[in-house]
mmCIF file of C-alpha atoms in Angstrom:
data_model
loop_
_atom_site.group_PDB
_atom_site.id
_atom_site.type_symbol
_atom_site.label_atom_id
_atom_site.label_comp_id
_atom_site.label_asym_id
_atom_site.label_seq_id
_atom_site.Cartn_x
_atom_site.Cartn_y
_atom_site.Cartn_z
ATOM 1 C CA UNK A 40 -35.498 -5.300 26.210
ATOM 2 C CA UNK A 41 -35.940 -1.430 27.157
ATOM 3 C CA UNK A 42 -38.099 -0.526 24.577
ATOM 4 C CA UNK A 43 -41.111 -0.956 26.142
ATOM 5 C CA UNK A 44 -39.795 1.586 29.046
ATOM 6 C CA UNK A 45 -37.602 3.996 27.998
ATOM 7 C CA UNK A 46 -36.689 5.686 25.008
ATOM 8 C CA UNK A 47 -33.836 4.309 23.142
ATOM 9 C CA UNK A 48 -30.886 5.473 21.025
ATOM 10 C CA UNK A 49 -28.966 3.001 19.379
ATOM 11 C CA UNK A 50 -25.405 3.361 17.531
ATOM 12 C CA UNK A 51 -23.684 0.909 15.456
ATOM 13 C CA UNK A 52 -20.228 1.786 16.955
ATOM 14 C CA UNK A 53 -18.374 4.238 19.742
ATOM 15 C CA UNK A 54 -17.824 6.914 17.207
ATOM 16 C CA UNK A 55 -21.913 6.961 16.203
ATOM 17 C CA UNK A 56 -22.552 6.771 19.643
ATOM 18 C CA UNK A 57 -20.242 9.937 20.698
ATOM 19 C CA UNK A 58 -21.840 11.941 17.901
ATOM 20 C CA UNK A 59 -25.171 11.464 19.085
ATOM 21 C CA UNK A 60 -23.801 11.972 22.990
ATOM 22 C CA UNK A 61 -22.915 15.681 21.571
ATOM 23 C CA UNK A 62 -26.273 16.405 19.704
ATOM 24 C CA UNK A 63 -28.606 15.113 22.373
ATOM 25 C CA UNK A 64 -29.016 16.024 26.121
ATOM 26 C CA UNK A 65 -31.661 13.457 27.233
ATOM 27 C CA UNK A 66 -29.640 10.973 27.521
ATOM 28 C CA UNK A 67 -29.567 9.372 31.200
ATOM 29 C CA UNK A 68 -27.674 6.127 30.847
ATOM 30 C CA UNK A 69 -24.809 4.433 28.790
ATOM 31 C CA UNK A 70 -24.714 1.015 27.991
ATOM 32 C CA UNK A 71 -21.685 0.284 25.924
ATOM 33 C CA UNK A 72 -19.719 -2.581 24.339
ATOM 34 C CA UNK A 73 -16.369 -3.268 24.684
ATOM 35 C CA UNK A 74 -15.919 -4.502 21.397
ATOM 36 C CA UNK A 75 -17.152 -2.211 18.796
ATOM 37 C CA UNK A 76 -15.905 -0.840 15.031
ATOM 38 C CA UNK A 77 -14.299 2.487 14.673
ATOM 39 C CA UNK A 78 -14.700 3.511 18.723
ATOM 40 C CA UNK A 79 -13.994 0.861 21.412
ATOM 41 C CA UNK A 80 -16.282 1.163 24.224
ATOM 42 C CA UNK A 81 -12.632 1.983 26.371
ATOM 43 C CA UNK A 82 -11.948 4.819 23.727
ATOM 44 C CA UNK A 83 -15.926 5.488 23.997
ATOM 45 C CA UNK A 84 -15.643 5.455 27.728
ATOM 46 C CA UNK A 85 -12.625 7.492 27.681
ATOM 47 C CA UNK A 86 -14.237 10.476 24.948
ATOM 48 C CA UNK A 87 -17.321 10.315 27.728
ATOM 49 C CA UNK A 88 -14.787 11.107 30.852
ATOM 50 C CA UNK A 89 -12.777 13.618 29.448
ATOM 51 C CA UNK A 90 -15.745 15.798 27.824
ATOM 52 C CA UNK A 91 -16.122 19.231 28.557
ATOM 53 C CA UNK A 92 -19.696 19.053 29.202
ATOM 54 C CA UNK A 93 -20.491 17.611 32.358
ATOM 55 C CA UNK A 94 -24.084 16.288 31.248
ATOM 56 C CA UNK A 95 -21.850 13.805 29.030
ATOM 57 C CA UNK A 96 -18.980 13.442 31.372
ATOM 58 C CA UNK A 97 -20.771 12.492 34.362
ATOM 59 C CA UNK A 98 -23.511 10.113 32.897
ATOM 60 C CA UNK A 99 -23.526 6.615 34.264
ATOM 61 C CA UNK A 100 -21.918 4.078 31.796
ATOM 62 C CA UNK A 101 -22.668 0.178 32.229
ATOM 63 C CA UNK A 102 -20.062 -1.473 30.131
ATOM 64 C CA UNK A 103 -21.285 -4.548 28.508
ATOM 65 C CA UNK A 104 -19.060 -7.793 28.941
ATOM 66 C CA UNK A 105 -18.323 -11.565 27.929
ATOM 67 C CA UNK A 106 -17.104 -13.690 29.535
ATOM 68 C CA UNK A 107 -13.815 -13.563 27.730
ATOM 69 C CA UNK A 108 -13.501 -10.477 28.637
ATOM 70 C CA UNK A 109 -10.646 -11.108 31.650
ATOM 71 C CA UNK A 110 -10.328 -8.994 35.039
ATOM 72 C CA UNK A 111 -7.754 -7.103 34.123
ATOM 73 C CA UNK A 112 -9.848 -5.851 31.016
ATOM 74 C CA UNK A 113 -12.381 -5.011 33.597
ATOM 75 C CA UNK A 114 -10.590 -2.987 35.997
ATOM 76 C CA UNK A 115 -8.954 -0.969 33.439
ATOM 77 C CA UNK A 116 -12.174 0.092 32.242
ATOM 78 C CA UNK A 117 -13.683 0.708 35.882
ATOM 79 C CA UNK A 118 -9.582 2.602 36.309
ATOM 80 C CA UNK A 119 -11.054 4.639 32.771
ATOM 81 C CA UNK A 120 -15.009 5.455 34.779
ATOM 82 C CA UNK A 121 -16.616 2.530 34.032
ATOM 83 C CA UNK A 122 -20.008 2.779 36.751
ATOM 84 C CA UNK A 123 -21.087 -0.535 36.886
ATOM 85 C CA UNK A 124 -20.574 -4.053 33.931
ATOM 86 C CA UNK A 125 -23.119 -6.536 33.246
ATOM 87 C CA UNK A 126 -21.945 -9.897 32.181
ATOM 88 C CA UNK A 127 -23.049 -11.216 28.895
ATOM 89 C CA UNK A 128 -25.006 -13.174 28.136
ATOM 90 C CA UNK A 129 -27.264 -11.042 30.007
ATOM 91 C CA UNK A 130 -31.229 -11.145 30.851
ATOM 92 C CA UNK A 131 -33.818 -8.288 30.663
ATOM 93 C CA UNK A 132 -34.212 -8.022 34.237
ATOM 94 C CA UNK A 133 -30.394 -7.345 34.748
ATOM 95 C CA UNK A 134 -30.803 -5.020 31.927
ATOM 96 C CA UNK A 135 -34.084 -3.638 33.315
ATOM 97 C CA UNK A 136 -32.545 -2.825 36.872
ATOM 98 C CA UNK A 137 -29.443 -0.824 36.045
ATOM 99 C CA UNK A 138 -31.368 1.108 33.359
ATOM 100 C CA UNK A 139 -33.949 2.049 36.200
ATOM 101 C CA UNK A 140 -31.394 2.710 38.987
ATOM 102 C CA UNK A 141 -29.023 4.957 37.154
ATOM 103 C CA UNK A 142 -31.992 6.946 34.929
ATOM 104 C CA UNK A 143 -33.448 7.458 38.219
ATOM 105 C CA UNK A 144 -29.828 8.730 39.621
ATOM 106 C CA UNK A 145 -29.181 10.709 36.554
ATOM 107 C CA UNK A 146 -32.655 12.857 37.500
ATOM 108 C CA UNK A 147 -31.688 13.110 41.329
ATOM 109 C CA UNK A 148 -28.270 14.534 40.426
ATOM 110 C CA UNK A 149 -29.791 16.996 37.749
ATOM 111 C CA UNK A 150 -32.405 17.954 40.529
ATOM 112 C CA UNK A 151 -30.068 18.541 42.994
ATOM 113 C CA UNK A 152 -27.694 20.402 40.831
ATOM 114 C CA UNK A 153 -30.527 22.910 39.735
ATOM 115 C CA UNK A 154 -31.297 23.050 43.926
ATOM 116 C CA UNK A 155 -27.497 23.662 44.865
ATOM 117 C CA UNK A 156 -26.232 26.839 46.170
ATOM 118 C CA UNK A 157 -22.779 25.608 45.586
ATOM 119 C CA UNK A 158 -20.416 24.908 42.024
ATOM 120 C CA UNK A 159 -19.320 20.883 43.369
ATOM 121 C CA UNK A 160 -15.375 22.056 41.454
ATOM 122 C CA UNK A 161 -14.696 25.334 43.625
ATOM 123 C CA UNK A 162 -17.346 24.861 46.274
ATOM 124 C CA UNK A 163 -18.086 28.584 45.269
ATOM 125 C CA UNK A 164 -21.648 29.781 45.191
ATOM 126 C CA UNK A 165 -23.370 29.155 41.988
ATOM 127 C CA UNK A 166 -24.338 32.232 40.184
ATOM 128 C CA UNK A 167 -27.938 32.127 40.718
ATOM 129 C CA UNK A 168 -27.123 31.331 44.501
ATOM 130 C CA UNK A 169 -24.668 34.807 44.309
ATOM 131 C CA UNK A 170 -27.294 36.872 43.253
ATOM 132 C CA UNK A 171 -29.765 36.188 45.927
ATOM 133 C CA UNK A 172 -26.592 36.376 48.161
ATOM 134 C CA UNK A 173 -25.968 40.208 46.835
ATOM 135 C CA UNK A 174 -29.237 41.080 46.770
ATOM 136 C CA UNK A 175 -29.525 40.246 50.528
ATOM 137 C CA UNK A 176 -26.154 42.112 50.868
ATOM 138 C CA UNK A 177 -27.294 45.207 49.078
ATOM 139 C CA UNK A 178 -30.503 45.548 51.045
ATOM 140 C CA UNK A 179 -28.516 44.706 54.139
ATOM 141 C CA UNK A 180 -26.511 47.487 53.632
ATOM 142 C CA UNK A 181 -28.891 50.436 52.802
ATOM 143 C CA UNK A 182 -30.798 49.303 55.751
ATOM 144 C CA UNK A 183 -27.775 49.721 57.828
ATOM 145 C CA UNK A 184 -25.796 52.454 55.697
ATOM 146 C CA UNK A 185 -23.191 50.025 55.466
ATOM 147 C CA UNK A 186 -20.525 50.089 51.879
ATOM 148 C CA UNK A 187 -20.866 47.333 49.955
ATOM 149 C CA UNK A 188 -18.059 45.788 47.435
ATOM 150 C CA UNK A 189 -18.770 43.295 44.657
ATOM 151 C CA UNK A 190 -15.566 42.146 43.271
ATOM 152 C CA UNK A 191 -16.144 39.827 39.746
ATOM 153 C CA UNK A 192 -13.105 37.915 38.464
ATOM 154 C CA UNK A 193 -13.439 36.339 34.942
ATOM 155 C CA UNK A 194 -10.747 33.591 33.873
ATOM 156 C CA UNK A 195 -10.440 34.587 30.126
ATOM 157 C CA UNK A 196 -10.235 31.714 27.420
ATOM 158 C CA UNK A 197 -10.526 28.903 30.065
ATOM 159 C CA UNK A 198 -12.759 27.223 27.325
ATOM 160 C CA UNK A 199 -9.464 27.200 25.418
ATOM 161 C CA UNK A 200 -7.087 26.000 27.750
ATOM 162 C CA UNK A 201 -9.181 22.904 28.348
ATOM 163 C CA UNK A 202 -9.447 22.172 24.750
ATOM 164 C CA UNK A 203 -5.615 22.711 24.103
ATOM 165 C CA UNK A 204 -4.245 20.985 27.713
ATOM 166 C CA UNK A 205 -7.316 19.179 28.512
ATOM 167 C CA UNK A 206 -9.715 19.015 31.499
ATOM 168 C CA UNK A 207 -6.855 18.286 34.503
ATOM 169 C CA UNK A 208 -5.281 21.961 33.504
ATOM 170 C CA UNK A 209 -8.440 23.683 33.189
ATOM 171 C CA UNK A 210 -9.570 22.129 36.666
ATOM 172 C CA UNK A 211 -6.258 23.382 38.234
ATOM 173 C CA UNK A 212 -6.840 26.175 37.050
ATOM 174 C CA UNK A 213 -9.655 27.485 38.228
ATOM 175 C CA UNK A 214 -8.924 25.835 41.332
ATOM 176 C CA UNK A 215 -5.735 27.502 42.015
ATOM 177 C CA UNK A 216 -7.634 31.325 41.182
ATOM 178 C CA UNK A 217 -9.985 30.249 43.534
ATOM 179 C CA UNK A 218 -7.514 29.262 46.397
ATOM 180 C CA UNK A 219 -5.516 32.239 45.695
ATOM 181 C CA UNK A 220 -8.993 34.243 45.663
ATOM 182 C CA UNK A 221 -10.015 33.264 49.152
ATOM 183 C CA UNK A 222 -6.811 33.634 50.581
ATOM 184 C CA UNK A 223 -6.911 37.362 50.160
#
C-alpha cells in the first residue's frame, strides 16, 4: 500500500525490525504489530523508547491492531509510547494518511532540531549555538577590554551509566549537573 510512495523496510518480526532500526537512520515512521515472533511489537515498542539514540527513540510508532486486541491492550501500549493505532482490518488510505502525517513530522522535528539554539533535555545551548555565543563574547570583550571566562564541564562515562542504569539515571544525571551548574 506504501510502495508506490515511500520507501519501505520490511521485517519478519520485532527483533529483525530493531536490527535494522540500529543500522539505518532514514527511517521516519514505525508501523508495528502487536503480535509478532521473537519481538512483540510491546517489547519492539519498548527497545524503540528506551534507545540511546534519539533518532530511534523519538520516531513515531503506529501500532497495528485487531479487533481482538482489547482496550486495556491498547492503553498499555500508548502507557509504553505508542503515537497513534490503526485498527485492522485496515484500508490504504488510513495507511496512506498516518504514513504522510508523521514522515512529514519526523522532517519538521529534524529541521527544527538542526535550527535550535537550545539541547530540548537541559535547555542548555547546543554546541554549535555556544560557539557563536563565545565568539560574540570574545569579540565583545576585546572591543571593550573586558576578561572573559569559558568554563567547560565534561560528565565522564555518561555513555556508560546509561547503558548500565538505563536512560532515567543518565537523564538525572545530567540534569542534576546542570541544575547544580546554574545555581553557581
Amino acid at each position: 500500500m506504501l510502495g508506490e510512495n515511500y520507501m519501505i523496510h520490511l521485517a519478519e518480526d520485532g527483533q529483525q525490525g530493531w536490527d535494522y532500526l540500529q543500522q539505518h537512520t532514514d527511517i521516519s515512521v514505525v508501523f508495528s504489530d502487536l503480535n509478532m515472533p521473537y519481538m512483540d511489537g510491546m517489547a519492539l515498542l519498548k527497545k524503540i523508547r528506551e534507545s540511546e539514540r534519539r533518532s530511534i527513540s523519538e520516531l513515531p510508532v503506529v501500532i497495528l491492531t485487531g479487533a481482538e486486541d482489547d482496550e486495556g491492550v491498547k492503553q498499555r501500549a500508548m502507557d509504553a509510547g505508542a503515537t497513534d493505532f490503526i485498527l485492522k482490518p485496515f484500508g490504504s488510505i488510513d495507511l496512506l494518511s498516518r504514513a504522510k502525517s508523521y514522515a512529514q513530522l519526523s522532517r519538521k522535528v529534524i529541521e527544527l532540531e538542526e535550527k535550535s539554539a537550545y539541547d530540548p533535555l537541559t535547555g542548555l545551548y547546543t554546541g554549535k549555538a555556544l560557539a557563536e555565543q563565545g565568539i560574540k563574547a570574545i569579540s565583545y570583550a576585546q572591543r571593550h577590554h573586558l576578561p572573559v571566562s569559558i568554563c567547560v564541564v565534561e560528565i565522564m562515562a555518561v555513555s556508560q551509566y546509561f547503558l548500565r542504569f538505563g536512560k532515567k539515571v543518565a537523564q538525572a544525571i545530567l540534569l542534576t549537573t546542570v541544575k547544580r551548574l546554574q545555581a553557581i
